[in-house]
Amino acid sequence: MNKPTFTKGPWKLENEVMTQLGGKGVYCRTVRQSEGFRIADVFAPSEGVTGTTEKRNEDHANARLIAAAPELYEQCKFLEKVLASTDHPSSPKLAELRELLAKVEGEK
């Protein structure tokens, strides 16, 4: 498998801020690398059908997942080594994990 080419972690989630996007108020959560490089912005509308507390909570959960991505990747790599060293190196779960890692590493 290739070495990942994504921005090195850790990534952190910044506090939610209210901002303007396309002339409308939106809530924005930014994920940054520890040195300050912006990885992603996750927006939640402040009004209309999608401007609900439930939607903002969902967008917050999406931002947390993005921020945890480098750590999740490292845990997957660790689990791949553990599973490969057991008595069942050809298990379907190991194959699924390797498929996932190949996606992350740009091989799929």
CSV table of N, CA and C in Angstrom, one decimal:
chain,number,residue,atom,x,y,z
A,1,MET,N,0.8,-1.2,0.0
A,1,MET,CA,0.0,0.0,0.0
A,1,MET,C,0.9,1.2,0.0
A,2,ASN,N,0.3,2.3,-0.6
A,2,ASN,CA,1.1,3.6,-0.7
A,2,ASN,C,1.1,4.3,0.7
A,3,LYS,N,2.0,5.2,0.8
A,3,LYS,CA,2.0,6.1,1.9
A,3,LYS,C,1.0,7.1,1.7
A,4,PRO,N,0.2,7.5,2.7
A,4,PRO,CA,-0.9,8.5,2.4
A,4,PRO,C,-0.3,9.8,2.0
A,5,THR,N,-1.1,10.5,1.2
A,5,THR,CA,-0.6,11.9,0.7
A,5,THR,C,-1.5,13.0,1.3
A,6,PHE,N,-2.4,12.6,2.2
A,6,PHE,CA,-3.2,13.7,2.8
A,6,PHE,C,-2.4,14.5,3.8
A,7,THR,N,-2.9,15.6,4.2
A,7,THR,CA,-2.2,16.5,5.2
A,7,THR,C,-2.1,15.8,6.5
A,8,LYS,N,-0.9,15.8,7.0
A,8,LYS,CA,-0.5,15.2,8.3
A,8,LYS,C,-1.4,15.7,9.4
A,9,GLY,N,-1.8,14.9,10.3
A,9,GLY,CA,-2.5,15.2,11.5
A,9,GLY,C,-1.6,15.7,12.6
A,10,PRO,N,-2.0,16.0,13.8
A,10,PRO,CA,-3.5,15.9,14.1
A,10,PRO,C,-4.2,17.1,13.5
A,11,TRP,N,-5.5,16.9,13.4
A,11,TRP,CA,-6.4,17.9,12.9
A,11,TRP,C,-7.3,18.3,14.1
A,12,LYS,N,-7.7,19.6,14.1
A,12,LYS,CA,-8.5,20.1,15.3
A,12,LYS,C,-9.7,20.8,14.7
A,13,LEU,N,-10.8,20.7,15.5
A,13,LEU,CA,-12.0,21.4,15.2
A,13,LEU,C,-12.1,22.7,15.9
A,14,GLU,N,-12.4,23.8,15.1
A,14,GLU,CA,-12.5,25.1,15.7
A,14,GLU,C,-14.0,25.3,16.2
A,15,ASN,N,-14.2,26.3,17.0
A,15,ASN,CA,-15.5,26.6,17.5
A,15,ASN,C,-16.4,27.1,16.3
A,16,GLU,N,-17.6,26.9,16.5
A,16,GLU,CA,-18.6,27.3,15.4
A,16,GLU,C,-18.7,28.8,15.4
A,17,VAL,N,-18.7,29.3,14.2
A,17,VAL,CA,-18.9,30.8,14.0
A,17,VAL,C,-20.0,31.1,13.0
A,18,MET,N,-20.7,32.2,13.2
A,18,MET,CA,-21.7,32.6,12.3
A,18,MET,C,-21.0,33.4,11.2
A,19,THR,N,-21.3,33.2,10.0
A,19,THR,CA,-20.7,33.9,8.9
A,19,THR,C,-21.7,34.1,7.7
A,20,GLN,N,-21.3,34.8,6.7
A,20,GLN,CA,-22.1,35.0,5.5
A,20,GLN,C,-21.6,34.2,4.4
A,21,LEU,N,-22.5,33.5,3.7
A,21,LEU,CA,-22.2,32.7,2.5
A,21,LEU,C,-23.3,32.9,1.5
A,22,GLY,N,-23.0,33.5,0.4
A,22,GLY,CA,-24.0,33.7,-0.6
A,22,GLY,C,-25.1,34.6,-0.2
A,23,GLY,N,-24.8,35.6,0.7
A,23,GLY,CA,-25.7,36.5,1.2
A,23,GLY,C,-26.6,36.0,2.3
A,24,LYS,N,-26.4,34.8,2.8
A,24,LYS,CA,-27.2,34.2,3.9
A,24,LYS,C,-26.3,33.9,5.0
A,25,GLY,N,-26.9,34.0,6.2
A,25,GLY,CA,-26.2,33.6,7.4
A,25,GLY,C,-26.1,32.1,7.5
A,26,VAL,N,-24.9,31.6,7.8
A,26,VAL,CA,-24.6,30.2,8.0
A,26,VAL,C,-23.7,30.0,9.2
A,27,TYR,N,-23.8,28.8,9.8
A,27,TYR,CA,-22.9,28.4,10.9
A,27,TYR,C,-21.8,27.7,10.2
A,28,CYS,N,-20.6,27.9,10.6
A,28,CYS,CA,-19.4,27.3,10.0
A,28,CYS,C,-18.5,26.7,11.1
A,29,ARG,N,-18.1,25.5,10.8
A,29,ARG,CA,-17.1,24.8,11.7
A,29,ARG,C,-15.9,24.5,10.8
A,30,THR,N,-14.7,24.9,11.2
A,30,THR,CA,-13.5,24.7,10.4
A,30,THR,C,-12.6,23.7,11.1
A,31,VAL,N,-12.1,22.8,10.2
A,31,VAL,CA,-11.1,21.8,10.7
A,31,VAL,C,-9.8,22.3,10.2
A,32,ARG,N,-8.8,22.3,11.1
A,32,ARG,CA,-7.4,22.7,10.7
A,32,ARG,C,-6.4,21.7,11.2
A,33,GLN,N,-5.3,21.7,10.4
A,33,GLN,CA,-4.1,21.0,10.9
A,33,GLN,C,-3.6,21.8,12.1
A,34,SER,N,-2.8,21.1,12.9
A,34,SER,CA,-2.3,21.7,14.2
A,34,SER,C,-1.5,23.0,13.9
A,35,GLU,N,-0.8,23.1,12.7
A,35,GLU,CA,-0.1,24.3,12.4
A,35,GLU,C,-0.9,25.4,11.8
A,36,GLY,N,-2.2,25.2,11.7
A,36,GLY,CA,-3.1,26.2,11.2
A,36,GLY,C,-3.7,26.1,9.8
A,37,PHE,N,-3.1,25.1,9.0
A,37,PHE,CA,-3.6,24.9,7.6
A,37,PHE,C,-5.0,24.5,7.6
A,38,ARG,N,-5.9,25.1,6.9
A,38,ARG,CA,-7.3,24.8,6.8
A,38,ARG,C,-7.5,23.5,6.0
A,39,ILE,N,-8.2,22.6,6.6
A,39,ILE,CA,-8.5,21.3,5.9
A,39,ILE,C,-9.9,21.3,5.3
A,40,ALA,N,-10.9,21.8,6.1
A,40,ALA,CA,-12.3,21.8,5.6
A,40,ALA,C,-13.1,22.7,6.4
A,41,ASP,N,-14.2,23.2,5.8
A,41,ASP,CA,-15.2,24.0,6.4
A,41,ASP,C,-16.5,23.2,6.3
A,42,VAL,N,-17.2,23.1,7.3
A,42,VAL,CA,-18.5,22.5,7.3
A,42,VAL,C,-19.6,23.5,7.7
A,43,PHE,N,-20.5,23.7,6.7
A,43,PHE,CA,-21.5,24.8,6.9
A,43,PHE,C,-22.9,24.2,7.2
A,44,ALA,N,-23.6,25.0,8.0
A,44,ALA,CA,-25.0,24.6,8.3
A,44,ALA,C,-25.8,25.9,8.2
A,45,PRO,N,-26.9,25.9,7.4
A,45,PRO,CA,-27.7,27.1,7.2
A,45,PRO,C,-28.3,27.6,8.6
A,46,SER,N,-28.5,28.9,8.7
A,46,SER,CA,-29.1,29.4,10.0
A,46,SER,C,-30.6,29.6,9.8
A,47,GLU,N,-31.1,29.4,8.6
A,47,GLU,CA,-32.6,29.6,8.4
A,47,GLU,C,-33.1,28.7,7.4
A,48,GLY,N,-34.4,28.7,7.3
A,48,GLY,CA,-35.0,27.8,6.3
A,48,GLY,C,-35.2,26.4,6.8
A,49,VAL,N,-35.6,25.5,5.8
A,49,VAL,CA,-35.9,24.1,6.2
A,49,VAL,C,-34.7,23.4,6.8
A,50,THR,N,-33.5,23.7,6.2
A,50,THR,CA,-32.3,23.0,6.7
A,50,THR,C,-31.6,23.7,7.9
A,51,GLY,N,-32.1,24.9,8.2
A,51,GLY,CA,-31.5,25.7,9.3
A,51,GLY,C,-32.0,25.4,10.7
A,52,THR,N,-32.0,24.1,11.0
A,52,THR,CA,-32.5,23.6,12.3
A,52,THR,C,-31.4,23.3,13.2
A,53,THR,N,-31.7,23.2,14.5
A,53,THR,CA,-30.8,22.7,15.5
A,53,THR,C,-30.3,21.3,15.1
A,54,GLU,N,-31.2,20.5,14.7
A,54,GLU,CA,-30.9,19.1,14.3
A,54,GLU,C,-29.8,19.1,13.2
A,55,LYS,N,-30.0,19.9,12.2
A,55,LYS,CA,-29.1,20.0,11.1
A,55,LYS,C,-27.7,20.5,11.5
A,56,ARG,N,-27.7,21.5,12.4
A,56,ARG,CA,-26.4,22.0,12.9
A,56,ARG,C,-25.7,21.0,13.8
A,57,ASN,N,-26.5,20.2,14.5
A,57,ASN,CA,-25.9,19.1,15.3
A,57,ASN,C,-25.3,18.0,14.3
A,58,GLU,N,-26.0,17.7,13.2
A,58,GLU,CA,-25.5,16.8,12.2
A,58,GLU,C,-24.2,17.3,11.6
A,59,ASP,N,-24.2,18.6,11.2
A,59,ASP,CA,-23.0,19.2,10.6
A,59,ASP,C,-21.8,19.2,11.6
A,60,HIS,N,-22.1,19.4,12.9
A,60,HIS,CA,-21.1,19.4,13.9
A,60,HIS,C,-20.5,18.0,14.0
A,61,ALA,N,-21.4,17.0,13.9
A,61,ALA,CA,-20.9,15.6,13.9
A,61,ALA,C,-20.0,15.3,12.7
A,62,ASN,N,-20.4,15.8,11.5
A,62,ASN,CA,-19.6,15.6,10.3
A,62,ASN,C,-18.2,16.3,10.5
A,63,ALA,N,-18.2,17.5,11.1
A,63,ALA,CA,-16.9,18.1,11.3
A,63,ALA,C,-16.0,17.4,12.3
A,64,ARG,N,-16.7,16.8,13.3
A,64,ARG,CA,-15.9,16.0,14.3
A,64,ARG,C,-15.3,14.8,13.6
A,65,LEU,N,-16.0,14.1,12.7
A,65,LEU,CA,-15.6,13.0,12.0
A,65,LEU,C,-14.4,13.3,11.1
A,66,ILE,N,-14.5,14.5,10.4
A,66,ILE,CA,-13.4,14.9,9.5
A,66,ILE,C,-12.2,15.2,10.4
A,67,ALA,N,-12.3,15.9,11.5
A,67,ALA,CA,-11.2,16.2,12.4
A,67,ALA,C,-10.5,15.0,12.9
A,68,ALA,N,-11.2,13.9,13.1
A,68,ALA,CA,-10.7,12.6,13.6
A,68,ALA,C,-10.0,11.8,12.6
A,69,ALA,N,-10.2,12.1,11.3
A,69,ALA,CA,-9.7,11.3,10.2
A,69,ALA,C,-8.3,10.8,10.3
A,70,PRO,N,-7.3,11.6,10.6
A,70,PRO,CA,-5.9,11.1,10.7
A,70,PRO,C,-5.7,10.0,11.8
A,71,GLU,N,-6.4,10.2,12.9
A,71,GLU,CA,-6.3,9.3,14.0
A,71,GLU,C,-7.0,8.0,13.6
A,72,LEU,N,-8.2,8.1,13.0
A,72,LEU,CA,-8.9,6.9,12.5
A,72,LEU,C,-8.0,6.1,11.5
A,73,TYR,N,-7.4,6.8,10.6
A,73,TYR,CA,-6.5,6.2,9.6
A,73,TYR,C,-5.4,5.4,10.4
A,74,GLU,N,-4.7,6.0,11.3
A,74,GLU,CA,-3.7,5.3,12.1
A,74,GLU,C,-4.2,4.1,12.8
A,75,GLN,N,-5.4,4.2,13.4
A,75,GLN,CA,-5.9,3.0,14.0
A,75,GLN,C,-6.2,1.9,13.0
A,76,CYS,N,-6.7,2.2,11.9
A,76,CYS,CA,-7.0,1.2,10.8
A,76,CYS,C,-5.7,0.6,10.4
A,77,LYS,N,-4.6,1.3,10.2
A,77,LYS,CA,-3.3,0.7,9.9
A,77,LYS,C,-2.9,-0.2,10.9
A,78,PHE,N,-3.0,0.1,12.2
A,78,PHE,CA,-2.7,-0.7,13.3
A,78,PHE,C,-3.5,-2.0,13.3
A,79,LEU,N,-4.8,-1.9,13.1
A,79,LEU,CA,-5.7,-3.1,13.1
A,79,LEU,C,-5.3,-4.0,11.9
A,80,GLU,N,-5.0,-3.4,10.8
A,80,GLU,CA,-4.6,-4.2,9.6
A,80,GLU,C,-3.4,-5.1,9.9
A,81,LYS,N,-2.4,-4.5,10.7
A,81,LYS,CA,-1.2,-5.3,11.0
A,81,LYS,C,-1.6,-6.4,12.0
A,82,VAL,N,-2.5,-6.1,13.0
A,82,VAL,CA,-2.9,-7.1,14.0
A,82,VAL,C,-3.6,-8.2,13.3
A,83,LEU,N,-4.6,-7.9,12.4
A,83,LEU,CA,-5.4,-8.9,11.7
A,83,LEU,C,-4.5,-9.7,10.8
A,84,ALA,N,-3.5,-9.1,10.2
A,84,ALA,CA,-2.7,-9.8,9.2
A,84,ALA,C,-1.7,-10.8,10.0
A,85,SER,N,-1.5,-10.5,11.2
A,85,SER,CA,-0.5,-11.4,12.0
A,85,SER,C,-1.3,-12.5,12.8
A,86,THR,N,-2.6,-12.6,12.7
A,86,THR,CA,-3.3,-13.6,13.4
A,86,THR,C,-3.4,-14.9,12.6
A,87,ASP,N,-4.2,-15.8,13.1
A,87,ASP,CA,-4.3,-17.1,12.4
A,87,ASP,C,-5.2,-17.0,11.1
A,88,HIS,N,-5.8,-15.8,10.9
A,88,HIS,CA,-6.8,-15.7,9.8
A,88,HIS,C,-6.4,-14.5,8.9
A,89,PRO,N,-5.2,-14.5,8.3
A,89,PRO,CA,-4.8,-13.4,7.5
A,89,PRO,C,-5.6,-13.2,6.2
A,90,SER,N,-6.5,-14.2,5.9
A,90,SER,CA,-7.3,-14.0,4.7
A,90,SER,C,-8.8,-13.8,5.0
A,91,SER,N,-9.0,-13.3,6.2
A,91,SER,CA,-10.4,-13.1,6.6
A,91,SER,C,-11.1,-12.0,5.8
A,92,PRO,N,-12.4,-12.1,5.6
A,92,PRO,CA,-13.2,-11.1,4.8
A,92,PRO,C,-13.0,-9.7,5.4
A,93,LYS,N,-13.0,-9.6,6.7
A,93,LYS,CA,-12.9,-8.3,7.4
A,93,LYS,C,-11.5,-7.7,7.1
A,94,LEU,N,-10.5,-8.4,7.1
A,94,LEU,CA,-9.2,-7.9,6.7
A,94,LEU,C,-9.2,-7.4,5.3
A,95,ALA,N,-9.8,-8.1,4.4
A,95,ALA,CA,-9.9,-7.7,3.0
A,95,ALA,C,-10.7,-6.4,2.9
A,96,GLU,N,-11.8,-6.3,3.6
A,96,GLU,CA,-12.6,-5.0,3.7
A,96,GLU,C,-11.7,-3.9,4.2
A,97,LEU,N,-11.0,-4.1,5.2
A,97,LEU,CA,-10.1,-3.1,5.8
A,97,LEU,C,-9.1,-2.6,4.8
A,98,ARG,N,-8.5,-3.6,4.1
A,98,ARG,CA,-7.5,-3.2,3.1
A,98,ARG,C,-8.1,-2.5,1.9
A,99,GLU,N,-9.3,-2.8,1.6
A,99,GLU,CA,-10.0,-2.0,0.5
A,99,GLU,C,-10.2,-0.6,1.0
A,100,LEU,N,-10.6,-0.4,2.2
A,100,LEU,CA,-10.8,0.9,2.8
A,100,LEU,C,-9.5,1.7,2.8
A,101,LEU,N,-8.5,1.1,3.3
A,101,LEU,CA,-7.2,1.8,3.3
A,101,LEU,C,-6.7,2.1,1.9
A,102,ALA,N,-6.9,1.3,0.9
A,102,ALA,CA,-6.6,1.6,-0.5
A,102,ALA,C,-7.3,2.8,-1.0
A,103,LYS,N,-8.6,3.0,-0.6
A,103,LYS,CA,-9.3,4.2,-1.0
A,103,LYS,C,-8.6,5.4,-0.4
A,104,VAL,N,-8.3,5.3,0.9
A,104,VAL,CA,-7.7,6.5,1.6
A,104,VAL,C,-6.3,6.8,1.0
A,105,GLU,N,-5.6,5.8,0.6
A,105,GLU,CA,-4.2,6.0,0.1
A,105,GLU,C,-4.2,6.2,-1.4
A,106,GLY,N,-5.4,6.3,-2.0
A,106,GLY,CA,-5.5,6.7,-3.4
A,106,GLY,C,-5.3,5.6,-4.4
A,107,GLU,N,-5.3,4.4,-3.9
A,107,GLU,CA,-5.1,3.2,-4.8
A,107,GLU,C,-6.4,2.8,-5.5
A,108,LYS,N,-7.6,3.2,-5.0
A,108,LYS,CA,-8.9,2.8,-5.6
A,108,LYS,C,-9.6,4.0,-6.0
